[in-house]
Short mmCIF file of C-alpha atoms and ligand atoms in Angstrom, two decimals:
data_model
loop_
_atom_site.label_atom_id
_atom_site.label_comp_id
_atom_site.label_asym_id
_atom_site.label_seq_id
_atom_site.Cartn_x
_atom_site.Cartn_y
_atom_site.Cartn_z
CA UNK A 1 127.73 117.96 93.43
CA UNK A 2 125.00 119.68 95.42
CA UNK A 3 121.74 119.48 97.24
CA UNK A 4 119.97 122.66 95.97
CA UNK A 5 116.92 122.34 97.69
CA UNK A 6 114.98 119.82 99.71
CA UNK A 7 110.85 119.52 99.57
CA UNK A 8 108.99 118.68 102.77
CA UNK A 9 106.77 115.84 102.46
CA UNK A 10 102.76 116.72 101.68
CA UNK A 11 100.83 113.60 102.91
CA UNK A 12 99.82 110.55 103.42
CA UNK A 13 99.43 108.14 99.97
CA UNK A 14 97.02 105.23 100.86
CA UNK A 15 97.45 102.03 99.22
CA UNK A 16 94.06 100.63 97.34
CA UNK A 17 92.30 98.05 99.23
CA UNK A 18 91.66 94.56 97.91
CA UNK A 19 89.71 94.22 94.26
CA UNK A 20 86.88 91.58 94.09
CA UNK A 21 88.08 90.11 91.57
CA UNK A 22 90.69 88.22 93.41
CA UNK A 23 87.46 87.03 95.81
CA UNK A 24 85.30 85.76 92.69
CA UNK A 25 88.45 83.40 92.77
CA UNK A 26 87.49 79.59 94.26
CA UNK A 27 88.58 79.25 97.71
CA UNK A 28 90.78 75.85 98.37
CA UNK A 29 90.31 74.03 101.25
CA UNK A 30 92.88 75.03 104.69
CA UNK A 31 95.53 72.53 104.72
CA UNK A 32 95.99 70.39 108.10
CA UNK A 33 99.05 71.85 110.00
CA UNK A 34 100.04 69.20 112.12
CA UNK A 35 104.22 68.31 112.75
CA UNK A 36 104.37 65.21 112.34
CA UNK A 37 107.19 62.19 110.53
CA UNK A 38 106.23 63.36 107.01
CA UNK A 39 106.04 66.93 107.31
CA UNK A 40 109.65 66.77 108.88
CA UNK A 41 110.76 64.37 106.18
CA UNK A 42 109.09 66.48 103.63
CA UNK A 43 110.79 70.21 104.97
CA UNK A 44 114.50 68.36 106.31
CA UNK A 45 116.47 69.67 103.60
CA UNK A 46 114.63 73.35 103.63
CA UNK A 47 115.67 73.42 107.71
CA UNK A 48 119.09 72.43 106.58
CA UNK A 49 119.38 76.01 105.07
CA UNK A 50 118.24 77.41 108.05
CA UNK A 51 119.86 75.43 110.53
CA UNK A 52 121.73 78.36 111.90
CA UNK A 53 119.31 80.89 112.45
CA UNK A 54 116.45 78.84 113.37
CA UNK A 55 116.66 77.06 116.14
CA UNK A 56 115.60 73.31 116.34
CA UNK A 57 112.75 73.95 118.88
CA UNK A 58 110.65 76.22 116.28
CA UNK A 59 111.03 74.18 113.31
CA UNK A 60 108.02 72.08 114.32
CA UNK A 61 106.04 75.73 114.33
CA UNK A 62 107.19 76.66 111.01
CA UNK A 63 107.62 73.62 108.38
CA UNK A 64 103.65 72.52 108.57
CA UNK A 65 103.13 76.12 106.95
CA UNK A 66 106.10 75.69 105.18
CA UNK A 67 105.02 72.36 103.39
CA UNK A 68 101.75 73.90 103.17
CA UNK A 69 102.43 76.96 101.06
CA UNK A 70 105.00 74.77 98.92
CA UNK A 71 101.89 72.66 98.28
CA UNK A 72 99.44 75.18 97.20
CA UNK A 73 101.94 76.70 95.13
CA UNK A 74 101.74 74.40 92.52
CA UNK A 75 98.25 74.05 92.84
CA UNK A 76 97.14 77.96 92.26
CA UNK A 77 100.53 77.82 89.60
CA UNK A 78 101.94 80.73 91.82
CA UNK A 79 105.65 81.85 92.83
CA UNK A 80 106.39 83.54 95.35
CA UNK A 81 108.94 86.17 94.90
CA UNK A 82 111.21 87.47 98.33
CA UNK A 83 113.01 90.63 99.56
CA UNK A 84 115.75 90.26 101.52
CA UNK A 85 114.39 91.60 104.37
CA UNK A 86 111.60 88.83 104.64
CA UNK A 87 112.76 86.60 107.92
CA UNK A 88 114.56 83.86 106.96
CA UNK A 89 112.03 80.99 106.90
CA UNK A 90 110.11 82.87 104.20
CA UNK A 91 113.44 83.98 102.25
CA UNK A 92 115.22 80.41 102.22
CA UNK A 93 112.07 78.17 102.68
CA UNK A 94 109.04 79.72 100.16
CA UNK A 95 110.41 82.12 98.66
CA UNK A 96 111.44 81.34 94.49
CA UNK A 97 112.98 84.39 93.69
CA UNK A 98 115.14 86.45 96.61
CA UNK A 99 116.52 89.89 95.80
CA UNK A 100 116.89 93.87 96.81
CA UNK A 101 113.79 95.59 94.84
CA UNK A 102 115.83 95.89 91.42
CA UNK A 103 115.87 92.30 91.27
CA UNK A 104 112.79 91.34 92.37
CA UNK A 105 111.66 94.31 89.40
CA UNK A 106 113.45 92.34 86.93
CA UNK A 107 112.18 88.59 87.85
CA UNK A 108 108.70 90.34 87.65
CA UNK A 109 109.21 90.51 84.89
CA UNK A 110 110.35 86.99 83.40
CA UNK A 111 107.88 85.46 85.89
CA UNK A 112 105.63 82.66 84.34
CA UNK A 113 102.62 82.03 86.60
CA UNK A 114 99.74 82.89 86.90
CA UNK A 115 99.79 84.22 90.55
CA UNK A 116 102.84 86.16 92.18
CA UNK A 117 102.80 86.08 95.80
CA UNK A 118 104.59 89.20 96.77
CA UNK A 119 106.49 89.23 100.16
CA UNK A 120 107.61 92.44 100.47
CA UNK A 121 105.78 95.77 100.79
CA UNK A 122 103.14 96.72 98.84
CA UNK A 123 105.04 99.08 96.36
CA UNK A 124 106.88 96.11 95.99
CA UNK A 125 103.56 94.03 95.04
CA UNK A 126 102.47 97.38 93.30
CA UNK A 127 105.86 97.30 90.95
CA UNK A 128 105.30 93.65 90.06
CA UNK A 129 101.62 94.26 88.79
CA UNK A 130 103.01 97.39 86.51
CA UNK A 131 105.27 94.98 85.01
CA UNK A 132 102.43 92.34 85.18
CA UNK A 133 99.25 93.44 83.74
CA UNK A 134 97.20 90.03 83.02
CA UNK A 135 98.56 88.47 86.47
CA UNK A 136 97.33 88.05 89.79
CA UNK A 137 99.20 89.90 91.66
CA UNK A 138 98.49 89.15 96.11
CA UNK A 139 100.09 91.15 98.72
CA UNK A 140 99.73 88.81 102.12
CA UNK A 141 99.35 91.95 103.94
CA UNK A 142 98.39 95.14 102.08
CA UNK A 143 99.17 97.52 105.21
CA UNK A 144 102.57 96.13 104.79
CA UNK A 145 103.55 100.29 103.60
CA UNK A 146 106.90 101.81 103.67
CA UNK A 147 108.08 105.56 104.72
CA UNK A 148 109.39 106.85 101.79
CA UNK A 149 106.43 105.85 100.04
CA UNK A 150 104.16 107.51 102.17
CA UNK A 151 106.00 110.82 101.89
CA UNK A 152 105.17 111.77 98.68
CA UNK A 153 101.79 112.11 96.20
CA UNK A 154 101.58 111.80 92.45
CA UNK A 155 100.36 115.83 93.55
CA UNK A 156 103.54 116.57 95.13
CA UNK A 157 105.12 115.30 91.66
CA UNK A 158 102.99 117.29 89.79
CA UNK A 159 104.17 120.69 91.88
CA UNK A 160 107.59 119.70 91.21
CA UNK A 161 107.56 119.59 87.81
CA UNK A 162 105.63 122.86 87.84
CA UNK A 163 108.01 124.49 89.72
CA UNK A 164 110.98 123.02 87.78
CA UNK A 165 109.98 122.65 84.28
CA UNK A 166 112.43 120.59 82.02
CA UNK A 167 113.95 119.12 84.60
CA UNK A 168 114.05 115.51 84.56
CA UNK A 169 112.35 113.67 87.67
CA UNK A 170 113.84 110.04 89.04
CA UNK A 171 111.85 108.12 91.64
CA UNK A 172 113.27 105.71 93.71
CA UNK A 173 110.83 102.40 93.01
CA UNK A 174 110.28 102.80 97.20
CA UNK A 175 107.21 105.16 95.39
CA UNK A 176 103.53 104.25 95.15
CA UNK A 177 102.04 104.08 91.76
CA UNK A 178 100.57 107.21 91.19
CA UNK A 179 104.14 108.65 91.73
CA UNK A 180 106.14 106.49 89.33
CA UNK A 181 103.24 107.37 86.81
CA UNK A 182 104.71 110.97 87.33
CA UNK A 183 108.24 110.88 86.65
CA UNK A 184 110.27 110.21 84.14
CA UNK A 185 112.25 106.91 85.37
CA UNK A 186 112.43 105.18 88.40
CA UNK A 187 115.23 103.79 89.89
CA UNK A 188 117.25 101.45 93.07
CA UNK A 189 119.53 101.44 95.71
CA UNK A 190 121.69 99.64 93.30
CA UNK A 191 121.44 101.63 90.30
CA UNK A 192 120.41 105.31 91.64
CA UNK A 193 124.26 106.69 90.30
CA UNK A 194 123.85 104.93 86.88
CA UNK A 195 120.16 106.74 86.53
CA UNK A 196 120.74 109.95 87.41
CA UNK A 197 123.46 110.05 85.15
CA UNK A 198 121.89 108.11 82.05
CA UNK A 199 119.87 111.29 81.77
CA UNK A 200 122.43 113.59 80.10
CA UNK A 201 120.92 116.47 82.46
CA UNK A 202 123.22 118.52 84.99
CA UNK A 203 120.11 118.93 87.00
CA UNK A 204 117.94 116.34 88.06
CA UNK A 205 115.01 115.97 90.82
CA UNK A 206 115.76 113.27 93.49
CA UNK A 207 112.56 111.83 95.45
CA UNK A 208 111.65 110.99 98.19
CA UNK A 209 114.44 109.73 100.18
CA UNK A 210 116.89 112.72 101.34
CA UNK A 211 119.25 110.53 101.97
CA UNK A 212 119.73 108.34 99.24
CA UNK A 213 120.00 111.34 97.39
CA UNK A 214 122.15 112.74 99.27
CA UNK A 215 124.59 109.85 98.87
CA UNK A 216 124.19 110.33 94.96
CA UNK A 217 124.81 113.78 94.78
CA UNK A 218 128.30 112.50 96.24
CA UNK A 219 129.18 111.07 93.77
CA UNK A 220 128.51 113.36 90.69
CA UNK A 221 128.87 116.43 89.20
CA UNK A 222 124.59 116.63 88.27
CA UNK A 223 122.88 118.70 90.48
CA UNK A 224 120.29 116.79 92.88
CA UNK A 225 117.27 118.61 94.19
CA UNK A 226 115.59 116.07 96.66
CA UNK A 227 112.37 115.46 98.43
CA UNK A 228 113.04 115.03 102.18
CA UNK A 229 111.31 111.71 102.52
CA UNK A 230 113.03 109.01 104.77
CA UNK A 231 113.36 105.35 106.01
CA UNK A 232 112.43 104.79 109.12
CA UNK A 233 114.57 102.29 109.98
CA UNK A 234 117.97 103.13 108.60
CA UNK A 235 117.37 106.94 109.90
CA UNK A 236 117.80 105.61 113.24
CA UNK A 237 121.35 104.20 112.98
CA UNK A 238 123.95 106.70 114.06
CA UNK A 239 127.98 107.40 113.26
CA UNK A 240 128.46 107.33 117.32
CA UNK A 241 127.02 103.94 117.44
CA UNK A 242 128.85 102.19 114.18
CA UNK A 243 132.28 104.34 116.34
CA UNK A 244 131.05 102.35 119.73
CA UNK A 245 131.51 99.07 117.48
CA UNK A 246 135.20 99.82 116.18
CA UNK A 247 136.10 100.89 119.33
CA UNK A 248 135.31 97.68 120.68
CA UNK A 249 137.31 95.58 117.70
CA UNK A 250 139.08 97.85 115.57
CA UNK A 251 139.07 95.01 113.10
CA UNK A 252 135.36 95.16 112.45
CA UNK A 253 133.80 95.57 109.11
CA UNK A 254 130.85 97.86 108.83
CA UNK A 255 128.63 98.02 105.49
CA UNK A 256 125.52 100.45 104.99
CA UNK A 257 122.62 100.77 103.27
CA UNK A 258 122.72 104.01 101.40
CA UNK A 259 119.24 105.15 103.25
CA UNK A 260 121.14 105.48 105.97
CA UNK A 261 122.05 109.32 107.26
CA UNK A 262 125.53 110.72 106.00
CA UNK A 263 127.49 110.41 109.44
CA UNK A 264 126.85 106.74 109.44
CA UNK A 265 128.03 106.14 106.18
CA UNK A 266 130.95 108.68 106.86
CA UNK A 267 131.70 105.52 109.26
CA UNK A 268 131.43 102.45 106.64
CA UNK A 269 133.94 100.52 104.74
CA UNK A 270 131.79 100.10 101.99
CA UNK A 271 128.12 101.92 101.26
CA UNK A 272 125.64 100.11 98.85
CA UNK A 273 122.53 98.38 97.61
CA UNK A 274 121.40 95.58 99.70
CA UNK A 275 122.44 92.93 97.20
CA UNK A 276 126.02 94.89 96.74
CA UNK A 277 126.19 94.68 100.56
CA UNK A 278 125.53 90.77 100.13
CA UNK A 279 128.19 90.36 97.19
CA UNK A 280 130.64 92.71 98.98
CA UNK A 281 130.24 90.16 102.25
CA UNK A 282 130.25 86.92 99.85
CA UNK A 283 133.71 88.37 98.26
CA UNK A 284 135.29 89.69 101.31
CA UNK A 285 133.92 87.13 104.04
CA UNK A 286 135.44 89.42 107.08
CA UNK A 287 135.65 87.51 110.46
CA UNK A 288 133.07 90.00 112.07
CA UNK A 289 130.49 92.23 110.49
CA UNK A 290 127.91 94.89 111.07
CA UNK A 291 125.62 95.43 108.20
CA UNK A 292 123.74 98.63 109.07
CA UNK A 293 120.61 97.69 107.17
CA UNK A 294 116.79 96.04 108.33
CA UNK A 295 117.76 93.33 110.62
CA UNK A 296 116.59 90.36 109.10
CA UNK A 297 119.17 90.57 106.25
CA UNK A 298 121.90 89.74 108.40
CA UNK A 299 119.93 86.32 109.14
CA UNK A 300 119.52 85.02 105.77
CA UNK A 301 123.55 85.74 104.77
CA UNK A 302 124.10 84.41 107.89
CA UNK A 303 121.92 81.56 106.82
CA UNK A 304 123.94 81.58 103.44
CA UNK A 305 128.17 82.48 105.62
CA UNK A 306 127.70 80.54 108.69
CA UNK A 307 131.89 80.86 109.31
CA UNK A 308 131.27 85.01 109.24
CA UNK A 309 129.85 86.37 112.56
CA UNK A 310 127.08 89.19 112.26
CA UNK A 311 127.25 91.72 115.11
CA UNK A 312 123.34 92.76 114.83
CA UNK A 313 121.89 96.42 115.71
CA UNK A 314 118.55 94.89 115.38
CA UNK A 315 116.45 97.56 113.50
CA UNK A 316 113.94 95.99 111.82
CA UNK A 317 111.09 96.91 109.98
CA UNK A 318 107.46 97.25 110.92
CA UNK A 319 106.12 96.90 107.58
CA UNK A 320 108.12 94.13 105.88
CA UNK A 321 107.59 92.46 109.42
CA UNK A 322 103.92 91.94 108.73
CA UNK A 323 104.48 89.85 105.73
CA UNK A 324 104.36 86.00 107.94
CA UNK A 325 103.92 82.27 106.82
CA UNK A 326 100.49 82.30 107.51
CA UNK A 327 99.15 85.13 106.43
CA UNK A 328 101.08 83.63 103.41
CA UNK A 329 99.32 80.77 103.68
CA UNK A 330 96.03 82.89 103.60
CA UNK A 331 96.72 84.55 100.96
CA UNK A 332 97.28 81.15 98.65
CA UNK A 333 93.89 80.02 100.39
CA UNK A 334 91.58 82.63 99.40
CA UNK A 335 93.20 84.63 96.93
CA UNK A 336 93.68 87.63 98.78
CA UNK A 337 94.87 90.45 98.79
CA UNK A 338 94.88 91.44 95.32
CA UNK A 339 97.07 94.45 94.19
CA UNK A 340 94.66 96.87 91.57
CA UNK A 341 96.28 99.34 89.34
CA UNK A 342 93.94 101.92 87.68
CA UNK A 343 94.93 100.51 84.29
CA UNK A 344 95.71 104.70 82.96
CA UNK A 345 97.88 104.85 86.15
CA UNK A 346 99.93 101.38 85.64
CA UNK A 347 100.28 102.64 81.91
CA UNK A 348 102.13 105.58 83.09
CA UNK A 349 104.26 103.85 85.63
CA UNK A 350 105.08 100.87 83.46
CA UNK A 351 106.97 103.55 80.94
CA UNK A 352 109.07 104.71 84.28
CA UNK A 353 109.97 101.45 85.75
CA UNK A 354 110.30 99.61 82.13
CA UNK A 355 113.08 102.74 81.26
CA UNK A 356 114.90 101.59 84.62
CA UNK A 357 114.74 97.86 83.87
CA UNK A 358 116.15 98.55 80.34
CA UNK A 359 118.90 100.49 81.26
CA UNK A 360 121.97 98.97 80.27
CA UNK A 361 123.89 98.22 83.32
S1 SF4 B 401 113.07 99.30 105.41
FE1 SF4 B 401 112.58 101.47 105.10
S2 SF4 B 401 112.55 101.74 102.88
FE2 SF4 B 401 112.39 99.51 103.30
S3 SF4 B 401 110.18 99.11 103.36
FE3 SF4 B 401 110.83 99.49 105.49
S4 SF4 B 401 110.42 101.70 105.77
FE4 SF4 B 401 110.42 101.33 103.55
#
C-alpha cells in the first residue's frame, strides 16, 4: 500500500554512440524531393489520414519525404516501427507498427526485416535490439534520450539490491540497457500493476519513475520502494490546471498518463497507459477531451476521432521531438545510427524484458 522509501537519482547514463558497422553498410543514393503531380498522386490517400491535423499548405513539405522513406523501405527491407508520441505524419504516414512502448516491445519482436527504423527514443531503439540480436537496429537521432532513463545507472541498481537483498527489482522499460540487465523484469505503463504483482513478493523495488510507482502502490497491498526518477513532461501538468478546465465545461473528460504527479490524476476520469488512454477515448468518444499526456498523441487520435474535440495543454517532448522525416530519411540513406548492445549486457536485459513480454496478460 506504501511508499517506504524513495532513492535520489545518481547520474547521468549516456547512450553509446553509433557502431561502424552500420557505416561499412553501402550508402544509396538521396532521393529527389521535389512536390510535384506524382508525388501527390502517390501520398493522396496517406494525407487523407491526416487531413485533419495537417493542414493542406504543408503537405507539399512533407509527402516528397514521405514517398521517399516509403521507397527506401522496401529497398533496405526495413520497417519502421512508431510511438505514439511521434507527430502525426511519421505515426499515420511511415510508420508500420504504432503503439505505447509495450507494444512496440512485442512487434519487436515478430518483426521480419532486416532493418528496424526506430522512431521513438533510444531506449526504445535499445529495447528492440535486446529483442533483436542479428538485426539492424537505427535510431534517426540517438540524442533522442528520455528523463527517467537518465536518472538511474546499472550502479545505482547494483546498490539497491545491496541494500535490499531478496527483494525483487522491476524496471520500467523507460531504462537504458545496463539497467534492465540489472533487474529482475521490466515492465509498462500498461502492465506495471500486473508485474509487480506476478512476483508473489509483498515487497518489491519500483524504478525510476516516482510517480508511476506511486500510482501502483495505489493499487495494491505489495509494498513499493521507488527510485525518484521523473518525466519531464507529464511532471509539469498540475491538478489546478486539469480544475481550470472543468471549471470552464463541467462536462469535460480528462484522461492521464500515469507519469503524471498524484494531484493531477486525483483530477482524472480515468488514469492509464497511453494505448488504454486511446481505447478508453475509442470506447467512450466524449464530445470534449483533455488527454494529459505528450502533446502529439492527441493529434494522431484526433487524426483517427475527427467528431471528438481535443482541448490540448501542449506539453510535448524534447526528445521524441527530435525524431523528424528527414533525419528519417537519413537514416534509410546511410544506415545510421546504429543501436550497439555489449552482447553480455543485451544477454542480461533480454531475460528482463523477455519475462515482461511473456507474462500472461
Ligand atoms: S515523454 Fe517523458 S518518459 Fe516519454 S520519452 Fe519523453 S521524457 Fe521520457
Amino acid at each position: 500500500m506504501s511508499i517506504t522509501e524513495a532513492y535520489r537519482p545518481a547520474r547521468a547514463y549516456a547512450p553509446p554512440v553509433s557502431a561502424p558497422s552500420a557505416r561499412r553498410l553501402r550508402t544509396l543514393p538521396m532521393p529527389a524531393l521535389d512536390w510535384n503531380a506524382d508525388v501527390e498522386r502517390e501520398t493522396a490517400h496517406l494525407y487523407d489520414r491526416v487531413k485533419t491535423v495537417i493542414p493542406a499548405v504543408e503537405w507539399p513539405f512533407f509527402a516528397p519525404y514521405i514517398a521517399a522513406i516509403n521507397t527506401l523501405k522496401r529497398e533496405r527491407n526495413a520497417v519502421i516501427l512508431a510511438h505514439n508520441y511521434q507527430t502525426p505524419e511519421i505515426y499515420n504516414c511511415v510508420a508500420d507498427h504504432v503503439g505505447d512502448s509495450l507494444q512496440l516491445a512485442r512487434d519487436a519482436t515478430k518483426v521480419d526485416a532486416d532493418v528496424i527504423v526506430q522512431c521513438g527514443v533510444h531506449f526504445m531503439a535499445e529495447t528492440s535490439k535486446i529483442l533483436n540480436p542479428g538485426k539492424t537496429v537505427l535510431i534517426p537521432d540517438s540524442r533522442a534520450g528520455c528523463s527517467l532513463a537518465s536518472s538511474i545507472t546499472g550502479a545505482d541498481v547494483r546498490l539497491l539490491r545491496a541494500r535490499h537483498p531478496g527483494v525483487p527489482i522491476v524496471a520500467y522499460v523507460n531504462t537504458s540497457a545496463e539497467v534492465k540487465a540489472e533487474v529482475d523484469i521490466c515492465c509498462t505503463s500498461s502492465n506495471a500493476l500486473q508485474v509487480v504483482e506476478s512476483l508473489g513478493s509483498d515487497t518489491v523495488i519500483f524504478l525510476p519513475d516516482q510517480y508511476l510507482a506511486k500510482y501502483v502502490a495505489s493499487q495494491t497491498k505489495v509494498k513499493i520502494i521507488a527510485w525518484t526518477g521523473s518525466c519531464e513532461v507529464h511532471e509539469r501538468f498540475t491538478g489546478d490546471e486539469l480544475r481550470l478546465y472543468r471549471d470552464n465545461d463541467p462536462g469535460i473528460a480528462i484522461i492521464a498518463h500515469p507519469e503524471c504527479p498524484p494531484d493531477v490524476i486525483a483530477e482524472a476520469d480515468f488514469t492509464g497507459s497511453t494505448a488504454h488512454m486511446i481505447d478508453w477515448v475509442r470506447t467512450r468518444r466524449p464530445k470534449r477531451i483533455v488527454m494529459v499526456t505528450e502533446c502529439s498523441m492527441a493529434d494522431n487520435v484526433q487524426a483517427e476521432l475527427p467528431d471528438v474535440e481535443f482541448v490540448r495543454p501542449c506539453n510535448l517532448c524534447p526528445h521524441m521531438k527530435r525524431i523528424t522525416l528527414p533525419k528519417i530519411l537519413d537514416s534509410l540513406v546511410h544506415m545510421r545510427e546504429e543501436v550497439v548492445i555489449d552482447p553480455a549486457i543485451a544477454a542480461k536485459a533480454r531475460r528482463s524484458v523477455e519475462r515482461m513480454v511473456h507474462l500472461k496478460s
